[in-house]
JSON list of C-alpha atoms in Angstrom, two decimals:
[
{"chain": "A", "resi": 246, "resn": "ALA", "atom": "CA", "xyz": [17.53, -28.40, 83.02]},
{"chain": "A", "resi": 247, "resn": "GLU", "atom": "CA", "xyz": [18.25, -24.90, 84.12]},
{"chain": "A", "resi": 248, "resn": "ARG", "atom": "CA", "xyz": [16.76, -23.61, 80.99]},
{"chain": "A", "resi": 249, "resn": "THR", "atom": "CA", "xyz": [13.57, -25.54, 81.66]},
{"chain": "A", "resi": 250, "resn": "THR", "atom": "CA", "xyz": [13.53, -24.24, 85.19]},
{"chain": "A", "resi": 251, "resn": "LEU", "atom": "CA", "xyz": [13.87, -20.73, 84.00]},
{"chain": "A", "resi": 252, "resn": "LEU", "atom": "CA", "xyz": [11.20, -21.20, 81.37]},
{"chain": "A", "resi": 253, "resn": "LEU", "atom": "CA", "xyz": [8.74, -22.71, 83.82]},
{"chain": "A", "resi": 254, "resn": "GLY", "atom": "CA", "xyz": [9.27, -20.00, 86.31]},
{"chain": "A", "resi": 255, "resn": "GLY", "atom": "CA", "xyz": [11.53, -21.64, 88.84]},
{"chain": "A", "resi": 256, "resn": "GLY", "atom": "CA", "xyz": [8.96, -24.03, 90.44]},
{"chain": "A", "resi": 257, "resn": "ALA", "atom": "CA", "xyz": [9.60, -26.91, 88.08]},
{"chain": "A", "resi": 258, "resn": "ALA", "atom": "CA", "xyz": [12.90, -27.94, 89.76]},
{"chain": "A", "resi": 259, "resn": "ALA", "atom": "CA", "xyz": [11.02, -29.12, 92.84]},
{"chain": "A", "resi": 260, "resn": "GLU", "atom": "CA", "xyz": [8.78, -31.43, 90.87]},
{"chain": "A", "resi": 261, "resn": "GLY", "atom": "CA", "xyz": [11.43, -34.01, 90.19]},
{"chain": "A", "resi": 262, "resn": "SER", "atom": "CA", "xyz": [12.90, -36.14, 87.48]},
{"chain": "A", "resi": 263, "resn": "SER", "atom": "CA", "xyz": [9.67, -37.02, 85.68]},
{"chain": "A", "resi": 264, "resn": "SER", "atom": "CA", "xyz": [9.17, -33.48, 84.76]},
{"chain": "A", "resi": 265, "resn": "SER", "atom": "CA", "xyz": [12.75, -33.13, 83.58]},
{"chain": "A", "resi": 266, "resn": "LYS", "atom": "CA", "xyz": [12.17, -36.04, 81.17]},
{"chain": "A", "resi": 267, "resn": "GLY", "atom": "CA", "xyz": [9.01, -34.40, 79.89]},
{"chain": "A", "resi": 268, "resn": "ALA", "atom": "CA", "xyz": [10.88, -31.15, 79.57]},
{"chain": "A", "resi": 269, "resn": "ALA", "atom": "CA", "xyz": [13.66, -32.84, 77.65]},
{"chain": "A", "resi": 270, "resn": "LEU", "atom": "CA", "xyz": [11.09, -34.34, 75.31]},
{"chain": "A", "resi": 271, "resn": "SER", "atom": "CA", "xyz": [9.40, -31.03, 74.84]},
{"chain": "A", "resi": 272, "resn": "ASP", "atom": "CA", "xyz": [12.82, -29.42, 74.21]},
{"chain": "A", "resi": 273, "resn": "ARG", "atom": "CA", "xyz": [13.57, -32.03, 71.58]},
{"chain": "A", "resi": 274, "resn": "ALA", "atom": "CA", "xyz": [10.17, -31.50, 70.03]},
{"chain": "A", "resi": 275, "resn": "ALA", "atom": "CA", "xyz": [10.72, -27.75, 70.03]},
{"chain": "A", "resi": 276, "resn": "VAL", "atom": "CA", "xyz": [14.17, -28.13, 68.44]},
{"chain": "A", "resi": 277, "resn": "SER", "atom": "CA", "xyz": [12.74, -30.56, 65.88]},
{"chain": "A", "resi": 278, "resn": "THR", "atom": "CA", "xyz": [9.91, -28.18, 65.11]},
{"chain": "A", "resi": 279, "resn": "ALA", "atom": "CA", "xyz": [12.40, -25.31, 64.80]},
{"chain": "A", "resi": 280, "resn": "ARG", "atom": "CA", "xyz": [14.57, -27.38, 62.44]},
{"chain": "A", "resi": 281, "resn": "ASP", "atom": "CA", "xyz": [11.53, -28.30, 60.35]},
{"chain": "A", "resi": 282, "resn": "ALA", "atom": "CA", "xyz": [10.49, -24.66, 60.25]},
{"chain": "A", "resi": 283, "resn": "THR", "atom": "CA", "xyz": [14.04, -23.65, 59.28]},
{"chain": "A", "resi": 284, "resn": "ASP", "atom": "CA", "xyz": [14.13, -26.27, 56.52]},
{"chain": "A", "resi": 285, "resn": "THR", "atom": "CA", "xyz": [10.72, -25.14, 55.31]},
{"chain": "A", "resi": 286, "resn": "PHE", "atom": "CA", "xyz": [11.91, -21.53, 55.23]},
{"chain": "A", "resi": 287, "resn": "LYS", "atom": "CA", "xyz": [15.06, -22.55, 53.32]},
{"chain": "A", "resi": 288, "resn": "ARG", "atom": "CA", "xyz": [12.93, -24.41, 50.73]},
{"chain": "A", "resi": 289, "resn": "MET", "atom": "CA", "xyz": [10.59, -21.44, 50.50]},
{"chain": "A", "resi": 290, "resn": "ARG", "atom": "CA", "xyz": [13.58, -19.09, 50.05]},
{"chain": "A", "resi": 291, "resn": "THR", "atom": "CA", "xyz": [14.93, -21.37, 47.30]},
{"chain": "A", "resi": 292, "resn": "LEU", "atom": "CA", "xyz": [11.53, -21.50, 45.61]},
{"chain": "A", "resi": 293, "resn": "MET", "atom": "CA", "xyz": [11.17, -17.74, 45.88]},
{"chain": "A", "resi": 294, "resn": "ALA", "atom": "CA", "xyz": [14.64, -17.26, 44.38]},
{"chain": "A", "resi": 295, "resn": "SER", "atom": "CA", "xyz": [13.76, -19.55, 41.48]},
{"chain": "A", "resi": 296, "resn": "GLU", "atom": "CA", "xyz": [10.45, -17.71, 40.99]},
{"chain": "A", "resi": 297, "resn": "LEU", "atom": "CA", "xyz": [12.35, -14.42, 41.02]},
{"chain": "A", "resi": 298, "resn": "GLN", "atom": "CA", "xyz": [14.72, -15.74, 38.36]},
{"chain": "A", "resi": 299, "resn": "ARG", "atom": "CA", "xyz": [11.77, -16.91, 36.26]},
{"chain": "A", "resi": 300, "resn": "SER", "atom": "CA", "xyz": [10.15, -13.48, 36.69]},
{"chain": "A", "resi": 301, "resn": "ASP", "atom": "CA", "xyz": [13.35, -11.80, 35.53]},
{"chain": "A", "resi": 302, "resn": "ALA", "atom": "CA", "xyz": [13.53, -14.11, 32.52]},
{"chain": "A", "resi": 303, "resn": "THR", "atom": "CA", "xyz": [9.87, -13.38, 31.76]},
{"chain": "A", "resi": 304, "resn": "LEU", "atom": "CA", "xyz": [10.51, -9.63, 31.97]},
{"chain": "A", "resi": 305, "resn": "VAL", "atom": "CA", "xyz": [13.48, -9.91, 29.60]},
{"chain": "A", "resi": 306, "resn": "SER", "atom": "CA", "xyz": [11.38, -12.00, 27.22]},
{"chain": "A", "resi": 307, "resn": "LEU", "atom": "CA", "xyz": [8.48, -9.52, 27.38]},
{"chain": "A", "resi": 308, "resn": "ASP", "atom": "CA", "xyz": [10.86, -6.64, 26.72]},
{"chain": "A", "resi": 309, "resn": "ALA", "atom": "CA", "xyz": [12.28, -8.40, 23.66]},
{"chain": "A", "resi": 310, "resn": "GLN", "atom": "CA", "xyz": [8.78, -9.22, 22.40]},
{"chain": "A", "resi": 311, "resn": "SER", "atom": "CA", "xyz": [7.70, -5.62, 22.97]},
{"chain": "A", "resi": 312, "resn": "LYS", "atom": "CA", "xyz": [10.62, -4.40, 20.84]},
{"chain": "A", "resi": 313, "resn": "THR", "atom": "CA", "xyz": [9.73, -6.95, 18.15]},
{"chain": "A", "resi": 314, "resn": "LEU", "atom": "CA", "xyz": [6.11, -5.78, 18.14]},
{"chain": "A", "resi": 315, "resn": "LYS", "atom": "CA", "xyz": [7.13, -2.13, 17.90]},
{"chain": "A", "resi": 316, "resn": "ASP", "atom": "CA", "xyz": [9.41, -2.98, 14.97]},
{"chain": "A", "resi": 317, "resn": "ALA", "atom": "CA", "xyz": [6.62, -4.93, 13.28]},
{"chain": "A", "resi": 318, "resn": "GLN", "atom": "CA", "xyz": [4.23, -2.04, 13.86]},
{"chain": "A", "resi": 319, "resn": "SER", "atom": "CA", "xyz": [6.63, 0.48, 12.30]},
{"chain": "A", "resi": 320, "resn": "ARG", "atom": "CA", "xyz": [7.12, -1.81, 9.29]},
{"chain": "A", "resi": 321, "resn": "GLN", "atom": "CA", "xyz": [3.35, -2.23, 8.95]},
{"chain": "A", "resi": 322, "resn": "LEU", "atom": "CA", "xyz": [2.95, 1.55, 9.07]},
{"chain": "A", "resi": 323, "resn": "GLY", "atom": "CA", "xyz": [5.53, 1.92, 6.30]},
{"chain": "A", "resi": 324, "resn": "VAL", "atom": "CA", "xyz": [3.81, -0.70, 4.16]},
{"chain": "A", "resi": 325, "resn": "SER", "atom": "CA", "xyz": [0.45, 0.95, 4.80]},
{"chain": "A", "resi": 326, "resn": "GLN", "atom": "CA", "xyz": [1.79, 4.31, 3.64]},
{"chain": "A", "resi": 327, "resn": "ASN", "atom": "CA", "xyz": [3.28, 2.68, 0.54]},
{"chain": "A", "resi": 328, "resn": "LEU", "atom": "CA", "xyz": [-0.10, 1.12, -0.21]},
{"chain": "A", "resi": 329, "resn": "ILE", "atom": "CA", "xyz": [-1.83, 4.49, 0.07]},
{"chain": "A", "resi": 330, "resn": "VAL", "atom": "CA", "xyz": [0.66, 6.09, -2.32]},
{"chain": "A", "resi": 331, "resn": "SER", "atom": "CA", "xyz": [0.32, 3.13, -4.70]},
{"chain": "A", "resi": 332, "resn": "GLN", "atom": "CA", "xyz": [-3.47, 3.41, -4.68]},
{"chain": "A", "resi": 333, "resn": "ARG", "atom": "CA", "xyz": [-3.29, 7.11, -5.53]},
{"chain": "A", "resi": 334, "resn": "THR", "atom": "CA", "xyz": [-0.85, 6.44, -8.35]},
{"chain": "A", "resi": 335, "resn": "LEU", "atom": "CA", "xyz": [-2.99, 3.60, -9.67]},
{"chain": "A", "resi": 336, "resn": "ARG", "atom": "CA", "xyz": [-6.08, 5.84, -9.70]},
{"chain": "A", "resi": 337, "resn": "ARG", "atom": "CA", "xyz": [-4.16, 8.52, -11.63]},
{"chain": "A", "resi": 338, "resn": "LEU", "atom": "CA", "xyz": [-2.98, 5.96, -14.16]},
{"chain": "A", "resi": 339, "resn": "GLN", "atom": "CA", "xyz": [-6.53, 4.64, -14.59]},
{"chain": "A", "resi": 340, "resn": "ARG", "atom": "CA", "xyz": [-7.83, 8.17, -15.20]},
{"chain": "A", "resi": 341, "resn": "ARG", "atom": "CA", "xyz": [-5.07, 8.83, -17.73]},
{"chain": "A", "resi": 342, "resn": "GLU", "atom": "CA", "xyz": [-5.78, 5.52, -19.43]},
{"chain": "A", "resi": 343, "resn": "PHE", "atom": "CA", "xyz": [-9.45, 6.45, -19.73]},
{"chain": "A", "resi": 344, "resn": "THR", "atom": "CA", "xyz": [-8.55, 9.90, -21.11]},
{"chain": "A", "resi": 345, "resn": "ASP", "atom": "CA", "xyz": [-6.16, 8.32, -23.62]},
{"chain": "A", "resi": 346, "resn": "LYS", "atom": "CA", "xyz": [-8.86, 5.90, -24.78]},
{"chain": "A", "resi": 347, "resn": "VAL", "atom": "CA", "xyz": [-11.37, 8.72, -25.24]},
{"chain": "A", "resi": 348, "resn": "LEU", "atom": "CA", "xyz": [-8.85, 10.84, -27.14]},
{"chain": "A", "resi": 349, "resn": "LEU", "atom": "CA", "xyz": [-7.86, 7.88, -29.31]},
{"chain": "A", "resi": 350, "resn": "LEU", "atom": "CA", "xyz": [-11.51, 7.13, -30.10]},
{"chain": "A", "resi": 351, "resn": "LEU", "atom": "CA", "xyz": [-12.22, 10.77, -30.95]},
{"chain": "A", "resi": 352, "resn": "GLY", "atom": "CA", "xyz": [-9.10, 10.95, -33.14]},
{"chain": "A", "resi": 353, "resn": "PHE", "atom": "CA", "xyz": [-9.99, 7.74, -34.94]},
{"chain": "A", "resi": 354, "resn": "THR", "atom": "CA", "xyz": [-13.57, 8.93, -35.46]},
{"chain": "A", "resi": 355, "resn": "PHE", "atom": "CA", "xyz": [-12.32, 12.23, -36.90]},
{"chain": "A", "resi": 356, "resn": "PHE", "atom": "CA", "xyz": [-9.90, 10.38, -39.18]},
{"chain": "A", "resi": 357, "resn": "VAL", "atom": "CA", "xyz": [-12.64, 8.05, -40.45]},
{"chain": "A", "resi": 358, "resn": "LEU", "atom": "CA", "xyz": [-14.95, 11.00, -41.08]},
{"chain": "A", "resi": 359, "resn": "VAL", "atom": "CA", "xyz": [-12.26, 12.87, -43.02]},
{"chain": "A", "resi": 360, "resn": "VAL", "atom": "CA", "xyz": [-11.45, 9.78, -45.11]},
{"chain": "A", "resi": 361, "resn": "LEU", "atom": "CA", "xyz": [-15.15, 9.22, -45.73]},
{"chain": "A", "resi": 362, "resn": "TYR", "atom": "CA", "xyz": [-15.55, 12.86, -46.79]},
{"chain": "A", "resi": 363, "resn": "ILE", "atom": "CA", "xyz": [-12.62, 12.61, -49.18]},
{"chain": "A", "resi": 364, "resn": "VAL", "atom": "CA", "xyz": [-13.82, 9.34, -50.70]},
{"chain": "A", "resi": 365, "resn": "LEU", "atom": "CA", "xyz": [-17.37, 10.60, -51.15]},
{"chain": "A", "resi": 366, "resn": "LYS", "atom": "CA", "xyz": [-16.10, 13.85, -52.62]},
{"chain": "A", "resi": 367, "resn": "ARG", "atom": "CA", "xyz": [-13.91, 11.98, -55.11]},
{"chain": "A", "resi": 368, "resn": "LEU", "atom": "CA", "xyz": [-16.72, 9.65, -56.09]},
{"chain": "A", "resi": 369, "resn": "ARG", "atom": "CA", "xyz": [-19.12, 12.60, -56.36]},
{"chain": "A", "resi": 370, "resn": "LEU", "atom": "CA", "xyz": [-21.55, 10.82, -54.09]},
{"chain": "A", "resi": 371, "resn": "LEU", "atom": "CA", "xyz": [-21.32, 13.54, -51.50]},
{"chain": "A", "resi": 372, "resn": "SER", "atom": "CA", "xyz": [-23.51, 16.01, -53.37]},
{"chain": "A", "resi": 373, "resn": "SER", "atom": "CA", "xyz": [-26.42, 13.56, -53.65]},
{"chain": "A", "resi": 374, "resn": "PHE", "atom": "CA", "xyz": [-26.01, 12.48, -50.02]},
{"chain": "A", "resi": 375, "resn": "THR", "atom": "CA", "xyz": [-25.79, 16.03, -48.65]},
{"chain": "A", "resi": 376, "resn": "SER", "atom": "CA", "xyz": [-28.80, 17.19, -50.62]},
{"chain": "A", "resi": 377, "resn": "ALA", "atom": "CA", "xyz": [-30.81, 14.32, -49.16]},
{"chain": "A", "resi": 378, "resn": "VAL", "atom": "CA", "xyz": [-29.65, 15.11, -45.63]},
{"chain": "A", "resi": 379, "resn": "GLY", "atom": "CA", "xyz": [-29.72, 18.90, -45.98]},
{"chain": "A", "resi": 380, "resn": "LEU", "atom": "CA", "xyz": [-26.02, 19.61, -45.51]},
{"chain": "A", "resi": 381, "resn": "ASN", "atom": "CA", "xyz": [-25.47, 20.86, -49.04]},
{"chain": "A", "resi": 382, "resn": "GLU", "atom": "CA", "xyz": [-25.16, 24.57, -48.14]},
{"chain": "A", "resi": 383, "resn": "THR", "atom": "CA", "xyz": [-22.72, 23.94, -45.30]},
{"chain": "A", "resi": 384, "resn": "LEU", "atom": "CA", "xyz": [-20.51, 21.75, -47.45]},
{"chain": "A", "resi": 385, "resn": "GLU", "atom": "CA", "xyz": [-20.60, 24.23, -50.31]},
{"chain": "A", "resi": 386, "resn": "ASP", "atom": "CA", "xyz": [-19.35, 26.94, -47.98]},
{"chain": "A", "resi": 387, "resn": "LEU", "atom": "CA", "xyz": [-16.63, 24.58, -46.84]},
{"chain": "A", "resi": 388, "resn": "ASP", "atom": "CA", "xyz": [-15.77, 23.73, -50.44]},
{"chain": "A", "resi": 389, "resn": "GLU", "atom": "CA", "xyz": [-15.52, 27.43, -51.31]},
{"chain": "A", "resi": 390, "resn": "LEU", "atom": "CA", "xyz": [-13.13, 28.04, -48.47]},
{"chain": "A", "resi": 391, "resn": "LEU", "atom": "CA", "xyz": [-11.05, 24.99, -49.19]},
{"chain": "A", "resi": 392, "resn": "GLY", "atom": "CA", "xyz": [-11.50, 25.20, -52.92]},
{"chain": "A", "resi": 393, "resn": "ASP", "atom": "CA", "xyz": [-10.09, 28.68, -53.32]},
{"chain": "A", "resi": 394, "resn": "GLU", "atom": "CA", "xyz": [-6.97, 27.84, -51.39]},
{"chain": "A", "resi": 395, "resn": "SER", "atom": "CA", "xyz": [-6.51, 24.42, -53.00]},
{"chain": "A", "resi": 396, "resn": "ARG", "atom": "CA", "xyz": [-7.16, 25.84, -56.54]},
{"chain": "A", "resi": 397, "resn": "ASN", "atom": "CA", "xyz": [-4.61, 28.57, -56.03]},
{"chain": "A", "resi": 398, "resn": "LYS", "atom": "CA", "xyz": [-2.11, 26.06, -54.77]},
{"chain": "A", "resi": 399, "resn": "THR", "atom": "CA", "xyz": [-2.85, 23.67, -57.63]},
{"chain": "A", "resi": 400, "resn": "LEU", "atom": "CA", "xyz": [-2.49, 26.45, -60.21]},
{"chain": "A", "resi": 401, "resn": "ASN", "atom": "CA", "xyz": [0.81, 27.57, -58.73]},
{"chain": "A", "resi": 402, "resn": "GLU", "atom": "CA", "xyz": [2.13, 24.03, -58.74]},
{"chain": "A", "resi": 403, "resn": "SER", "atom": "CA", "xyz": [0.96, 23.31, -62.30]},
{"chain": "A", "resi": 404, "resn": "SER", "atom": "CA", "xyz": [2.37, 26.57, -63.65]},
{"chain": "A", "resi": 405, "resn": "HIS", "atom": "CA", "xyz": [5.62, 25.82, -61.93]},
{"chain": "A", "resi": 406, "resn": "LEU", "atom": "CA", "xyz": [5.70, 22.41, -63.54]},
{"chain": "A", "resi": 407, "resn": "GLU", "atom": "CA", "xyz": [5.05, 23.78, -67.04]},
{"chain": "A", "resi": 408, "resn": "ILE", "atom": "CA", "xyz": [7.76, 26.36, -66.86]},
{"chain": "A", "resi": 409, "resn": "THR", "atom": "CA", "xyz": [10.46, 24.08, -65.61]},
{"chain": "A", "resi": 410, "resn": "PRO", "atom": "CA", "xyz": [12.29, 22.33, -68.45]},
{"chain": "A", "resi": 411, "resn": "THR", "atom": "CA", "xyz": [13.20, 18.71, -68.16]},
{"chain": "A", "resi": 412, "resn": "LYS", "atom": "CA", "xyz": [16.69, 17.30, -68.65]},
{"chain": "A", "resi": 413, "resn": "GLY", "atom": "CA", "xyz": [15.87, 15.96, -72.08]},
{"chain": "A", "resi": 414, "resn": "GLU", "atom": "CA", "xyz": [14.97, 19.46, -73.34]},
{"chain": "A", "resi": 415, "resn": "LEU", "atom": "CA", "xyz": [18.28, 20.97, -72.35]}
]
């Protein structure tokens, strides 16, 4: 009652008992409101604490995911560099394969032409063919160059064979 009197400014004590009942009801209502507010604040504090814990868990999860992404990015960069090196190597191998094919074709063509020349020369068809085409002079010059060396070699070999006695003659 004194508290009510003090809150109302001292004039409420003269009013009587009806006002003290109203004051008691208003005190109870104020205490009830204060308890409700306190309970609400406690629930809010609990909710805020749980939200804070969820935020911490989310931060930890995001940090772990960030590390995973950085690791994946570094691996992707390594694979990308390996692909670039592999592409360069593959291009080099393709160029070398093409060069090898060209060289093989040129070598085979030269071989076939040499065999054809030898066969035609042995069959004496070359002179009639070259006179028809107009290569007779060029081939005669070639024959003279090759002929002198091959004749000298053939003569040396045949003279060496004639001089050497066989086992039956000894």
